[in-house]
């Protein structure tokens, strides 16, 4: 039944908005803020914020895997909880997911930024890019 609801919401966004991706991003931000606030966490470092974000994403069913890099972290998302709809409407569903990450990081006041979400880099893999100040990536990520 959730798939039907998701499809109805996607159709509504597509019809009602000139920029459904922007509206989807804002909806995701709201969701992410709520999810982050519900954790009760207050990450103090970029590494703690990334760990907390990975926990939120895991709780939502994404099976996230952080991969630290130089000045950034790639978060490999191995499962999409809305895969049935995301395959047909990535321009709406994927911005929601990016918005979730941005909203959570905003609530925590983190210096980490979710800069990009690349959908379907492999059939069952999306990759989110997080920017982190150089030297901060290795703090327990």
PDB file of C-alpha atoms in Angstrom:
ATOM      1  CA  UNK A   1       0.000   0.000   0.000  1.00  0.00           C
ATOM      2  CA  UNK A   2       2.904   2.373   0.605  1.00  0.00           C
ATOM      3  CA  UNK A   3       3.917   2.084  -3.027  1.00  0.00           C
ATOM      4  CA  UNK A   4       0.476   3.278  -4.089  1.00  0.00           C
ATOM      5  CA  UNK A   5       0.715   6.241  -1.715  1.00  0.00           C
ATOM      6  CA  UNK A   6       4.185   7.109  -2.993  1.00  0.00           C
ATOM      7  CA  UNK A   7       2.998   6.955  -6.599  1.00  0.00           C
ATOM      8  CA  UNK A   8       0.033   9.201  -5.799  1.00  0.00           C
ATOM      9  CA  UNK A   9       2.312  11.749  -4.112  1.00  0.00           C
ATOM     10  CA  UNK A  10       4.738  11.701  -7.044  1.00  0.00           C
ATOM     11  CA  UNK A  11       1.879  12.287  -9.481  1.00  0.00           C
ATOM     12  CA  UNK A  12       0.591  15.139  -7.334  1.00  0.00           C
ATOM     13  CA  UNK A  13       4.004  16.823  -7.183  1.00  0.00           C
ATOM     14  CA  UNK A  14       4.468  16.455 -10.927  1.00  0.00           C
ATOM     15  CA  UNK A  15       1.090  18.076 -11.663  1.00  0.00           C
ATOM     16  CA  UNK A  16       1.057  20.821  -9.042  1.00  0.00           C
ATOM     17  CA  UNK A  17       4.572  22.200  -9.287  1.00  0.00           C
ATOM     18  CA  UNK A  18       6.768  23.714 -11.938  1.00  0.00           C
ATOM     19  CA  UNK A  19       9.754  22.251 -10.131  1.00  0.00           C
ATOM     20  CA  UNK A  20       8.764  18.929  -8.523  1.00  0.00           C
ATOM     21  CA  UNK A  21      12.387  18.128  -7.651  1.00  0.00           C
ATOM     22  CA  UNK A  22      12.668  21.265  -5.526  1.00  0.00           C
ATOM     23  CA  UNK A  23       9.395  20.505  -3.728  1.00  0.00           C
ATOM     24  CA  UNK A  24      10.576  16.920  -3.177  1.00  0.00           C
ATOM     25  CA  UNK A  25      13.888  18.165  -1.772  1.00  0.00           C
ATOM     26  CA  UNK A  26      12.029  20.370   0.722  1.00  0.00           C
ATOM     27  CA  UNK A  27       9.746  17.497   1.719  1.00  0.00           C
ATOM     28  CA  UNK A  28      12.831  15.377   2.337  1.00  0.00           C
ATOM     29  CA  UNK A  29      14.453  18.142   4.375  1.00  0.00           C
ATOM     30  CA  UNK A  30      11.394  18.235   6.631  1.00  0.00           C
ATOM     31  CA  UNK A  31      11.499  14.454   7.008  1.00  0.00           C
ATOM     32  CA  UNK A  32      15.228  14.549   7.758  1.00  0.00           C
ATOM     33  CA  UNK A  33      14.828  17.261  10.393  1.00  0.00           C
ATOM     34  CA  UNK A  34      12.188  15.188  12.157  1.00  0.00           C
ATOM     35  CA  UNK A  35      14.237  11.996  11.918  1.00  0.00           C
ATOM     36  CA  UNK A  36      17.343  13.731  13.306  1.00  0.00           C
ATOM     37  CA  UNK A  37      15.440  15.385  16.147  1.00  0.00           C
ATOM     38  CA  UNK A  38      13.896  12.026  17.082  1.00  0.00           C
ATOM     39  CA  UNK A  39      17.350  10.505  17.625  1.00  0.00           C
ATOM     40  CA  UNK A  40      18.049  12.895  20.494  1.00  0.00           C
ATOM     41  CA  UNK A  41      21.650  13.010  19.312  1.00  0.00           C
ATOM     42  CA  UNK A  42      23.856  16.091  19.214  1.00  0.00           C
ATOM     43  CA  UNK A  43      26.898  15.110  17.157  1.00  0.00           C
ATOM     44  CA  UNK A  44      29.867  17.309  18.024  1.00  0.00           C
ATOM     45  CA  UNK A  45      32.288  16.415  15.264  1.00  0.00           C
ATOM     46  CA  UNK A  46      31.905  15.766  11.545  1.00  0.00           C
ATOM     47  CA  UNK A  47      32.690  12.097  12.154  1.00  0.00           C
ATOM     48  CA  UNK A  48      29.927  11.852  14.756  1.00  0.00           C
ATOM     49  CA  UNK A  49      27.493  13.608  12.400  1.00  0.00           C
ATOM     50  CA  UNK A  50      28.291  11.160   9.609  1.00  0.00           C
ATOM     51  CA  UNK A  51      27.838   8.188  11.964  1.00  0.00           C
ATOM     52  CA  UNK A  52      24.506   9.618  13.159  1.00  0.00           C
ATOM     53  CA  UNK A  53      23.387  10.207   9.564  1.00  0.00           C
ATOM     54  CA  UNK A  54      24.331   6.645   8.630  1.00  0.00           C
ATOM     55  CA  UNK A  55      22.224   5.417  11.572  1.00  0.00           C
ATOM     56  CA  UNK A  56      19.226   7.488  10.410  1.00  0.00           C
ATOM     57  CA  UNK A  57      19.602   6.170   6.859  1.00  0.00           C
ATOM     58  CA  UNK A  58      19.953   2.621   8.142  1.00  0.00           C
ATOM     59  CA  UNK A  59      16.792   3.032  10.205  1.00  0.00           C
ATOM     60  CA  UNK A  60      14.959   4.125   7.056  1.00  0.00           C
ATOM     61  CA  UNK A  61      16.101   0.991   5.227  1.00  0.00           C
ATOM     62  CA  UNK A  62      18.876   2.272   2.949  1.00  0.00           C
ATOM     63  CA  UNK A  63      21.618  -0.142   4.132  1.00  0.00           C
ATOM     64  CA  UNK A  64      24.189   2.701   4.000  1.00  0.00           C
ATOM     65  CA  UNK A  65      27.927   2.168   3.792  1.00  0.00           C
ATOM     66  CA  UNK A  66      30.184   5.196   4.383  1.00  0.00           C
ATOM     67  CA  UNK A  67      33.401   5.287   2.360  1.00  0.00           C
ATOM     68  CA  UNK A  68      35.791   8.043   3.534  1.00  0.00           C
ATOM     69  CA  UNK A  69      37.803   9.962   0.965  1.00  0.00           C
ATOM     70  CA  UNK A  70      40.015  13.044   0.934  1.00  0.00           C
ATOM     71  CA  UNK A  71      37.778  15.874   2.120  1.00  0.00           C
ATOM     72  CA  UNK A  72      34.619  13.903   1.455  1.00  0.00           C
ATOM     73  CA  UNK A  73      32.656  10.802   2.299  1.00  0.00           C
ATOM     74  CA  UNK A  74      30.682   8.737  -0.170  1.00  0.00           C
ATOM     75  CA  UNK A  75      27.718   6.963   1.355  1.00  0.00           C
ATOM     76  CA  UNK A  76      26.800   3.940  -0.668  1.00  0.00           C
ATOM     77  CA  UNK A  77      23.068   3.268  -0.390  1.00  0.00           C
ATOM     78  CA  UNK A  78      22.542  -0.423  -1.086  1.00  0.00           C
ATOM     79  CA  UNK A  79      18.748  -0.489  -0.736  1.00  0.00           C
ATOM     80  CA  UNK A  80      16.108   2.017  -1.661  1.00  0.00           C
ATOM     81  CA  UNK A  81      12.976   1.782   0.480  1.00  0.00           C
ATOM     82  CA  UNK A  82      11.000   3.206  -2.459  1.00  0.00           C
ATOM     83  CA  UNK A  83      12.700   1.329  -5.275  1.00  0.00           C
ATOM     84  CA  UNK A  84       9.463   0.547  -7.137  1.00  0.00           C
ATOM     85  CA  UNK A  85       8.651   4.245  -7.439  1.00  0.00           C
ATOM     86  CA  UNK A  86      12.236   5.537  -7.646  1.00  0.00           C
ATOM     87  CA  UNK A  87      12.865   3.596 -10.855  1.00  0.00           C
ATOM     88  CA  UNK A  88       9.976   5.373 -12.575  1.00  0.00           C
ATOM     89  CA  UNK A  89      10.257   8.761 -10.849  1.00  0.00           C
ATOM     90  CA  UNK A  90      13.878   9.355  -9.799  1.00  0.00           C
ATOM     91  CA  UNK A  91      13.437  13.114 -10.380  1.00  0.00           C
ATOM     92  CA  UNK A  92      11.051  13.168  -7.401  1.00  0.00           C
ATOM     93  CA  UNK A  93      12.063  10.297  -5.116  1.00  0.00           C
ATOM     94  CA  UNK A  94      15.838  10.864  -5.212  1.00  0.00           C
ATOM     95  CA  UNK A  95      15.607  14.553  -4.184  1.00  0.00           C
ATOM     96  CA  UNK A  96      13.493  13.455  -1.212  1.00  0.00           C
ATOM     97  CA  UNK A  97      16.355  11.214  -0.126  1.00  0.00           C
ATOM     98  CA  UNK A  98      18.944  13.956  -0.578  1.00  0.00           C
ATOM     99  CA  UNK A  99      16.669  16.270   1.387  1.00  0.00           C
ATOM    100  CA  UNK A 100      16.499  13.761   4.254  1.00  0.00           C
ATOM    101  CA  UNK A 101      20.284  13.899   4.552  1.00  0.00           C
ATOM    102  CA  UNK A 102      20.415  17.687   4.313  1.00  0.00           C
ATOM    103  CA  UNK A 103      17.651  18.152   6.881  1.00  0.00           C
ATOM    104  CA  UNK A 104      19.258  15.822   9.396  1.00  0.00           C
ATOM    105  CA  UNK A 105      22.649  17.502   9.086  1.00  0.00           C
ATOM    106  CA  UNK A 106      21.006  20.937   9.449  1.00  0.00           C
ATOM    107  CA  UNK A 107      19.274  19.941  12.699  1.00  0.00           C
ATOM    108  CA  UNK A 108      22.578  18.816  14.121  1.00  0.00           C
ATOM    109  CA  UNK A 109      24.286  22.048  13.063  1.00  0.00           C
ATOM    110  CA  UNK A 110      26.945  19.998  11.341  1.00  0.00           C
ATOM    111  CA  UNK A 111      29.678  21.320   9.094  1.00  0.00           C
ATOM    112  CA  UNK A 112      29.095  18.215   6.956  1.00  0.00           C
ATOM    113  CA  UNK A 113      27.037  18.885   3.815  1.00  0.00           C
ATOM    114  CA  UNK A 114      25.139  16.434   1.633  1.00  0.00           C
ATOM    115  CA  UNK A 115      26.133  17.787  -1.758  1.00  0.00           C
ATOM    116  CA  UNK A 116      24.864  15.233  -4.256  1.00  0.00           C
ATOM    117  CA  UNK A 117      22.941  12.015  -4.680  1.00  0.00           C
ATOM    118  CA  UNK A 118      23.772   9.947  -7.749  1.00  0.00           C
ATOM    119  CA  UNK A 119      20.920   7.524  -8.324  1.00  0.00           C
ATOM    120  CA  UNK A 120      21.387   4.060  -9.749  1.00  0.00           C
ATOM    121  CA  UNK A 121      25.133   4.136 -10.349  1.00  0.00           C
ATOM    122  CA  UNK A 122      24.558   0.388 -10.347  1.00  0.00           C
ATOM    123  CA  UNK A 123      21.148  -1.298 -10.597  1.00  0.00           C
ATOM    124  CA  UNK A 124      20.828  -1.543  -6.806  1.00  0.00           C
ATOM    125  CA  UNK A 125      23.180   1.207  -5.662  1.00  0.00           C
ATOM    126  CA  UNK A 126      22.919   4.961  -5.224  1.00  0.00           C
ATOM    127  CA  UNK A 127      25.774   7.100  -3.901  1.00  0.00           C
ATOM    128  CA  UNK A 128      25.461  10.209  -1.762  1.00  0.00           C
ATOM    129  CA  UNK A 129      28.381  12.637  -1.534  1.00  0.00           C
ATOM    130  CA  UNK A 130      29.092  14.410   1.734  1.00  0.00           C
ATOM    131  CA  UNK A 131      31.606  17.243   1.882  1.00  0.00           C
ATOM    132  CA  UNK A 132      33.761  17.422   4.968  1.00  0.00           C
ATOM    133  CA  UNK A 133      36.576  19.744   5.953  1.00  0.00           C
ATOM    134  CA  UNK A 134      39.945  18.168   5.165  1.00  0.00           C
ATOM    135  CA  UNK A 135      41.351  16.426   8.226  1.00  0.00           C
ATOM    136  CA  UNK A 136      37.892  15.777   9.670  1.00  0.00           C
ATOM    137  CA  UNK A 137      36.968  12.733   7.583  1.00  0.00           C
ATOM    138  CA  UNK A 138      38.926  10.198   9.569  1.00  0.00           C
ATOM    139  CA  UNK A 139      37.338  11.012  12.929  1.00  0.00           C
ATOM    140  CA  UNK A 140      35.768   7.630  13.504  1.00  0.00           C
ATOM    141  CA  UNK A 141      33.981   7.294  10.174  1.00  0.00           C
TER     142      UNK A 141
END
